[in-house]
PDB file of C-alpha atoms in Angstrom:
ATOM      1  CA  MET A   2       0.172   0.041  -0.021  1.00  0.00           C
ATOM      2  CA  ALA A   3       1.323   3.494  -0.776  1.00  0.00           C
ATOM      3  CA  SER A   4       1.834   5.915   1.671  1.00  0.00           C
ATOM      4  CA  ILE A   5       1.790   9.820   1.666  1.00  0.00           C
ATOM      5  CA  VAL A   6       5.540  11.287   1.595  1.00  0.00           C
ATOM      6  CA  GLU A   7       5.810  13.795   4.701  1.00  0.00           C
ATOM      7  CA  THR A   8       7.475  17.059   4.185  1.00  0.00           C
ATOM      8  CA  GLU A   9       8.189  20.127   6.485  1.00  0.00           C
ATOM      9  CA  THR A  10       5.194  21.503   4.942  1.00  0.00           C
ATOM     10  CA  THR A  11       2.851  18.693   5.559  1.00  0.00           C
ATOM     11  CA  PRO A  12       0.096  19.692   7.455  1.00  0.00           C
ATOM     12  CA  PRO A  13      -0.510  18.442  10.610  1.00  0.00           C
ATOM     13  CA  LEU A  14      -3.763  16.458   9.585  1.00  0.00           C
ATOM     14  CA  ILE A  15      -1.750  14.186   6.817  1.00  0.00           C
ATOM     15  CA  SER A  16       1.217  13.153   9.478  1.00  0.00           C
ATOM     16  CA  HIS A  17      -1.199  10.678  11.250  1.00  0.00           C
ATOM     17  CA  HIS A  18      -2.852   9.617   8.362  1.00  0.00           C
ATOM     18  CA  ARG A  19      -1.395   6.967   6.175  1.00  0.00           C
ATOM     19  CA  LYS A  20      -4.013   6.569   3.592  1.00  0.00           C
ATOM     20  CA  ILE A  21      -4.098   8.229   0.254  1.00  0.00           C
ATOM     21  CA  VAL A  22      -7.638   7.484  -0.240  1.00  0.00           C
ATOM     22  CA  LYS A  23     -10.069   6.982   2.780  1.00  0.00           C
ATOM     23  CA  PRO A  24     -13.507   7.045   2.784  1.00  0.00           C
ATOM     24  CA  PHE A  25     -15.938   8.924   5.117  1.00  0.00           C
ATOM     25  CA  PHE A  26     -19.498   8.483   6.328  1.00  0.00           C
ATOM     26  CA  LEU A  27     -21.157   9.929   8.884  1.00  0.00           C
ATOM     27  CA  ASN A  28     -17.602  11.378  10.152  1.00  0.00           C
ATOM     28  CA  PHE A  29     -17.585  13.367   7.058  1.00  0.00           C
ATOM     29  CA  TYR A  30     -18.405  16.820   8.342  1.00  0.00           C
ATOM     30  CA  SER A  31     -15.515  16.805  11.120  1.00  0.00           C
ATOM     31  CA  GLU A  32     -13.066  15.603   8.626  1.00  0.00           C
ATOM     32  CA  LEU A  33     -14.054  18.636   6.589  1.00  0.00           C
ATOM     33  CA  ILE A  34     -13.780  21.208   9.219  1.00  0.00           C
ATOM     34  CA  LYS A  35     -10.592  19.679  10.274  1.00  0.00           C
ATOM     35  CA  SER A  36      -9.046  20.389   6.883  1.00  0.00           C
ATOM     36  CA  ILE A  37     -10.638  23.733   6.249  1.00  0.00           C
ATOM     37  CA  ASP A  38      -9.435  24.787   9.770  1.00  0.00           C
ATOM     38  CA  LEU A  39      -5.920  24.122   8.311  1.00  0.00           C
ATOM     39  CA  ALA A  40      -6.342  26.092   5.251  1.00  0.00           C
ATOM     40  CA  LYS A  41      -3.834  28.609   4.294  1.00  0.00           C
ATOM     41  CA  GLU A  42      -4.090  29.270   0.627  1.00  0.00           C
ATOM     42  CA  LYS A  43      -7.568  28.185  -1.113  1.00  0.00           C
ATOM     43  CA  ILE A  44     -10.864  26.280  -0.217  1.00  0.00           C
ATOM     44  CA  TRP A  45     -12.733  25.693  -3.092  1.00  0.00           C
ATOM     45  CA  ILE A  46     -16.133  23.897  -2.995  1.00  0.00           C
ATOM     46  CA  ALA A  47     -18.478  22.905  -5.617  1.00  0.00           C
ATOM     47  CA  THR A  48     -22.136  21.311  -4.236  1.00  0.00           C
ATOM     48  CA  TYR A  49     -25.462  20.993  -5.332  1.00  0.00           C
ATOM     49  CA  VAL A  50     -27.075  22.318  -2.137  1.00  0.00           C
ATOM     50  CA  ILE A  51     -26.159  24.362   0.445  1.00  0.00           C
ATOM     51  CA  ASN A  52     -28.442  24.878   3.254  1.00  0.00           C
ATOM     52  CA  ILE A  53     -26.854  27.519   6.188  1.00  0.00           C
ATOM     53  CA  HIS A  54     -29.050  27.556   9.101  1.00  0.00           C
ATOM     54  CA  PHE A  55     -27.764  31.281   9.969  1.00  0.00           C
ATOM     55  CA  PHE A  56     -29.508  31.558  13.047  1.00  0.00           C
ATOM     56  CA  ARG A  57     -29.127  27.831  14.478  1.00  0.00           C
ATOM     57  CA  LYS A  58     -25.250  28.305  15.746  1.00  0.00           C
ATOM     58  CA  TRP A  59     -25.092  24.551  16.854  1.00  0.00           C
ATOM     59  CA  LYS A  60     -25.862  22.945  13.519  1.00  0.00           C
ATOM     60  CA  LYS A  61     -23.201  21.626  11.118  1.00  0.00           C
ATOM     61  CA  THR A  62     -23.483  23.712   8.393  1.00  0.00           C
ATOM     62  CA  THR A  63     -23.686  26.968  10.448  1.00  0.00           C
ATOM     63  CA  LYS A  64     -20.379  26.078  11.934  1.00  0.00           C
ATOM     64  CA  LEU A  65     -19.064  25.159   8.799  1.00  0.00           C
ATOM     65  CA  PHE A  66     -19.855  28.553   7.272  1.00  0.00           C
ATOM     66  CA  ASP A  67     -18.368  30.373  10.064  1.00  0.00           C
ATOM     67  CA  THR A  68     -15.136  28.686   9.850  1.00  0.00           C
ATOM     68  CA  ILE A  69     -14.956  29.292   5.857  1.00  0.00           C
ATOM     69  CA  CYS A  70     -15.938  32.867   6.395  1.00  0.00           C
ATOM     70  CA  HIS A  71     -13.258  33.090   9.152  1.00  0.00           C
ATOM     71  CA  LYS A  72     -10.700  31.698   6.724  1.00  0.00           C
ATOM     72  CA  HIS A  73     -11.871  33.836   3.968  1.00  0.00           C
ATOM     73  CA  LYS A  74     -11.514  36.854   6.297  1.00  0.00           C
ATOM     74  CA  LYS A  75      -7.515  35.756   6.835  1.00  0.00           C
ATOM     75  CA  GLY A  76      -6.948  35.710   3.104  1.00  0.00           C
ATOM     76  CA  VAL A  77      -7.668  32.711   2.095  1.00  0.00           C
ATOM     77  CA  ASP A  78      -9.068  32.014  -1.474  1.00  0.00           C
ATOM     78  CA  VAL A  79     -12.816  30.817  -0.938  1.00  0.00           C
ATOM     79  CA  ARG A  80     -14.970  30.109  -3.966  1.00  0.00           C
ATOM     80  CA  PHE A  81     -18.060  27.984  -4.424  1.00  0.00           C
ATOM     81  CA  ILE A  82     -19.893  26.641  -7.297  1.00  0.00           C
ATOM     82  CA  VAL A  83     -23.396  25.954  -6.602  1.00  0.00           C
ATOM     83  CA  ASP A  84     -26.732  24.495  -8.326  1.00  0.00           C
ATOM     84  CA  HIS A  85     -29.000  27.157  -9.567  1.00  0.00           C
ATOM     85  CA  PRO A  86     -32.326  25.176  -9.975  1.00  0.00           C
ATOM     86  CA  LYS A  87     -35.228  26.941 -11.810  1.00  0.00           C
ATOM     87  CA  LYS A  88     -37.785  28.943  -9.676  1.00  0.00           C
ATOM     88  CA  ASN A  89     -39.873  27.077  -7.024  1.00  0.00           C
ATOM     89  CA  ARG A  90     -37.825  23.906  -7.846  1.00  0.00           C
ATOM     90  CA  PRO A  91     -36.433  21.839  -4.856  1.00  0.00           C
ATOM     91  CA  ASN A  92     -33.289  23.472  -3.248  1.00  0.00           C
ATOM     92  CA  TRP A  93     -34.257  27.026  -4.748  1.00  0.00           C
ATOM     93  CA  ASN A  94     -35.259  28.820  -1.514  1.00  0.00           C
ATOM     94  CA  VAL A  95     -32.157  27.375   0.295  1.00  0.00           C
ATOM     95  CA  ASN A  96     -29.489  27.622  -2.327  1.00  0.00           C
ATOM     96  CA  ASN A  97     -30.771  31.307  -2.904  1.00  0.00           C
ATOM     97  CA  PHE A  98     -30.761  32.135   0.957  1.00  0.00           C
ATOM     98  CA  SER A  99     -27.513  30.404   1.546  1.00  0.00           C
ATOM     99  CA  VAL A 100     -25.495  31.832  -1.413  1.00  0.00           C
ATOM    100  CA  LYS A 101     -26.804  35.505  -0.285  1.00  0.00           C
ATOM    101  CA  LEU A 102     -25.348  34.795   3.040  1.00  0.00           C
ATOM    102  CA  LEU A 103     -21.690  34.078   1.185  1.00  0.00           C
ATOM    103  CA  GLN A 104     -21.894  36.566  -1.014  1.00  0.00           C
ATOM    104  CA  ASN A 105     -22.659  39.166   1.768  1.00  0.00           C
ATOM    105  CA  GLU A 106     -19.309  37.847   3.473  1.00  0.00           C
ATOM    106  CA  GLY A 107     -17.469  39.136  -0.025  1.00  0.00           C
ATOM    107  CA  ILE A 108     -17.351  35.029  -1.049  1.00  0.00           C
ATOM    108  CA  PRO A 109     -17.340  34.432  -4.709  1.00  0.00           C
ATOM    109  CA  VAL A 110     -19.933  32.269  -5.845  1.00  0.00           C
ATOM    110  CA  ARG A 111     -20.890  30.899  -9.485  1.00  0.00           C
ATOM    111  CA  MET A 112     -23.312  28.751 -11.303  1.00  0.00           C
ATOM    112  CA  PRO A 113     -23.791  26.863 -14.808  1.00  0.00           C
ATOM    113  CA  LYS A 114     -23.998  29.266 -17.273  1.00  0.00           C
ATOM    114  CA  HIS A 115     -26.312  27.426 -19.298  1.00  0.00           C
ATOM    115  CA  GLY A 116     -28.759  26.142 -17.001  1.00  0.00           C
ATOM    116  CA  GLU A 117     -26.906  22.520 -16.670  1.00  0.00           C
ATOM    117  CA  THR A 118     -27.129  20.932 -13.456  1.00  0.00           C
ATOM    118  CA  ALA A 119     -23.915  21.690 -11.068  1.00  0.00           C
ATOM    119  CA  HIS A 120     -24.169  18.291  -9.226  1.00  0.00           C
ATOM    120  CA  GLY A 121     -20.552  17.660  -8.386  1.00  0.00           C
ATOM    121  CA  LYS A 122     -19.719  17.663  -4.399  1.00  0.00           C
ATOM    122  CA  ILE A 123     -16.229  18.666  -4.604  1.00  0.00           C
ATOM    123  CA  ALA A 124     -13.868  20.308  -1.829  1.00  0.00           C
ATOM    124  CA  ILE A 125     -10.508  21.110  -2.496  1.00  0.00           C
ATOM    125  CA  ILE A 126      -8.243  22.241   0.440  1.00  0.00           C
ATOM    126  CA  ASP A 127      -5.114  24.349  -0.635  1.00  0.00           C
ATOM    127  CA  ASN A 128      -3.191  21.676  -2.766  1.00  0.00           C
ATOM    128  CA  TYR A 129      -3.097  18.770  -0.150  1.00  0.00           C
ATOM    129  CA  VAL A 130      -6.477  17.449   0.057  1.00  0.00           C
ATOM    130  CA  CYS A 131      -9.372  16.806  -1.886  1.00  0.00           C
ATOM    131  CA  PHE A 132     -12.921  15.788  -1.063  1.00  0.00           C
ATOM    132  CA  VAL A 133     -15.232  14.099  -3.485  1.00  0.00           C
ATOM    133  CA  GLY A 134     -18.316  12.395  -2.638  1.00  0.00           C
ATOM    134  CA  SER A 135     -22.497  12.477  -2.330  1.00  0.00           C
ATOM    135  CA  HIS A 136     -22.406  14.893   0.585  1.00  0.00           C
ATOM    136  CA  ASN A 137     -24.107  17.945   0.113  1.00  0.00           C
ATOM    137  CA  LEU A 138     -23.800  21.244   2.536  1.00  0.00           C
ATOM    138  CA  THR A 139     -26.879  20.433   4.426  1.00  0.00           C
ATOM    139  CA  ASP A 140     -27.492  18.913   7.586  1.00  0.00           C
ATOM    140  CA  GLY A 141     -29.741  16.166   6.511  1.00  0.00           C
ATOM    141  CA  SER A 142     -26.514  15.005   4.083  1.00  0.00           C
ATOM    142  CA  LEU A 143     -23.876  15.403   6.603  1.00  0.00           C
ATOM    143  CA  ASN A 144     -26.374  13.142   9.233  1.00  0.00           C
ATOM    144  CA  ASN A 145     -27.195  10.475   6.472  1.00  0.00           C
ATOM    145  CA  PRO A 146     -25.246   7.460   6.832  1.00  0.00           C
ATOM    146  CA  PHE A 147     -26.147   6.438   3.410  1.00  0.00           C
ATOM    147  CA  GLU A 148     -23.852   9.555   2.034  1.00  0.00           C
ATOM    148  CA  VAL A 149     -20.036   8.758   1.430  1.00  0.00           C
ATOM    149  CA  THR A 150     -17.206  10.790   0.538  1.00  0.00           C
ATOM    150  CA  ILE A 151     -13.639   9.918  -0.341  1.00  0.00           C
ATOM    151  CA  ARG A 152     -10.920  11.983   1.189  1.00  0.00           C
ATOM    152  CA  ILE A 153      -7.703  12.205  -1.686  1.00  0.00           C
ATOM    153  CA  PHE A 154      -4.102  12.999  -0.624  1.00  0.00           C
ATOM    154  CA  ASP A 155      -2.536  12.000  -3.952  1.00  0.00           C
ATOM    155  CA  PRO A 156      -0.867  15.158  -5.601  1.00  0.00           C
ATOM    156  CA  ARG A 157      -1.291  14.181  -9.314  1.00  0.00           C
ATOM    157  CA  THR A 158      -5.302  13.660  -8.487  1.00  0.00           C
ATOM    158  CA  ILE A 159      -5.688  16.663  -6.404  1.00  0.00           C
ATOM    159  CA  GLN A 160      -3.779  18.428  -9.206  1.00  0.00           C
ATOM    160  CA  GLU A 161      -6.331  17.029 -11.898  1.00  0.00           C
ATOM    161  CA  MET A 162      -9.278  18.134  -9.558  1.00  0.00           C
ATOM    162  CA  ILE A 163      -7.795  21.895  -9.485  1.00  0.00           C
ATOM    163  CA  ASP A 164      -7.442  22.083 -13.215  1.00  0.00           C
ATOM    164  CA  TRP A 165     -11.004  20.676 -13.594  1.00  0.00           C
ATOM    165  CA  TYR A 166     -12.157  23.300 -10.976  1.00  0.00           C
ATOM    166  CA  ASP A 167     -10.428  26.365 -12.357  1.00  0.00           C
ATOM    167  CA  ARG A 168     -11.468  25.570 -15.894  1.00  0.00           C
ATOM    168  CA  ILE A 169     -15.256  25.014 -14.638  1.00  0.00           C
ATOM    169  CA  TRP A 170     -14.719  28.164 -13.033  1.00  0.00           C
ATOM    170  CA  HIS A 171     -13.667  30.319 -15.715  1.00  0.00           C
ATOM    171  CA  LEU A 172     -15.396  28.618 -18.762  1.00  0.00           C
ATOM    172  CA  TYR A 173     -18.345  27.254 -17.734  1.00  0.00           C
ATOM    173  CA  CYS A 174     -19.784  29.730 -15.094  1.00  0.00           C
ATOM    174  CA  ILE A 175     -21.196  32.787 -14.147  1.00  0.00           C
ATOM    175  CA  ASP A 176     -21.568  34.846 -11.254  1.00  0.00           C
ATOM    176  CA  TRP A 177     -24.707  34.074  -9.064  1.00  0.00           C
ATOM    177  CA  GLU A 178     -27.782  35.603  -9.320  1.00  0.00           C
ATOM    178  CA  VAL A 179     -30.109  35.664  -6.503  1.00  0.00           C
ATOM    179  CA  LEU A 180     -33.621  35.586  -7.918  1.00  0.00           C
ATOM    180  CA  PHE A 181     -35.749  36.715  -5.068  1.00  0.00           C
TER     181      PHE A 181
END
C-alpha cells in the first residue's frame, strides 16, 4: 500500500494518516471542518445544495459557514460553485438564501452559465487534500449514513481536480444571480 511522503510543509492532518484515499460516512463533517481549519491558501467547493441555518449556531452547516468565513477574512481564496435550480424547484430557496449569506461575506459564488445542473460535491483544500463524494452541504446530508465521500491526498489527482475546478469556474460558470 502506498503512503504519503511527509515534508516540512505537510499539514498536521496528514502526518498521522497514511491512506492516500479514505472513505468517510457520518464522520465526513469532522474531517472536512478540520481540513478547512488548516487551510492557508484555498478552499474551493462545488455543491449541489447548500443550506446554512444562519440563526441556529449549533448546526453543522452553520459552524462550517462560520469557519469558512473566518478563513476568507484571513485571506484564504474561498470559492463556491453551487447549482442554480429553476424557481419553485426543490433547493431553490435554500440555495438562494445560503448563497446570499456567502456573497454578503464577500465570498464569490458561481453557477452554471447555460442552465446545466452543478451536481458535483467537491472540496479542494490548498494543494494537499480533496474530498469527492455524495455529501451536500446540508445538515440532512451530513447526518445521513447513506452518504459517502472520499478524501484524497494523491498530489496528481488533486492537481487534476484543481485544473478541473479552475476550468469549470472560468469557462462554464457565471456569477450567481440571486433571484428573490
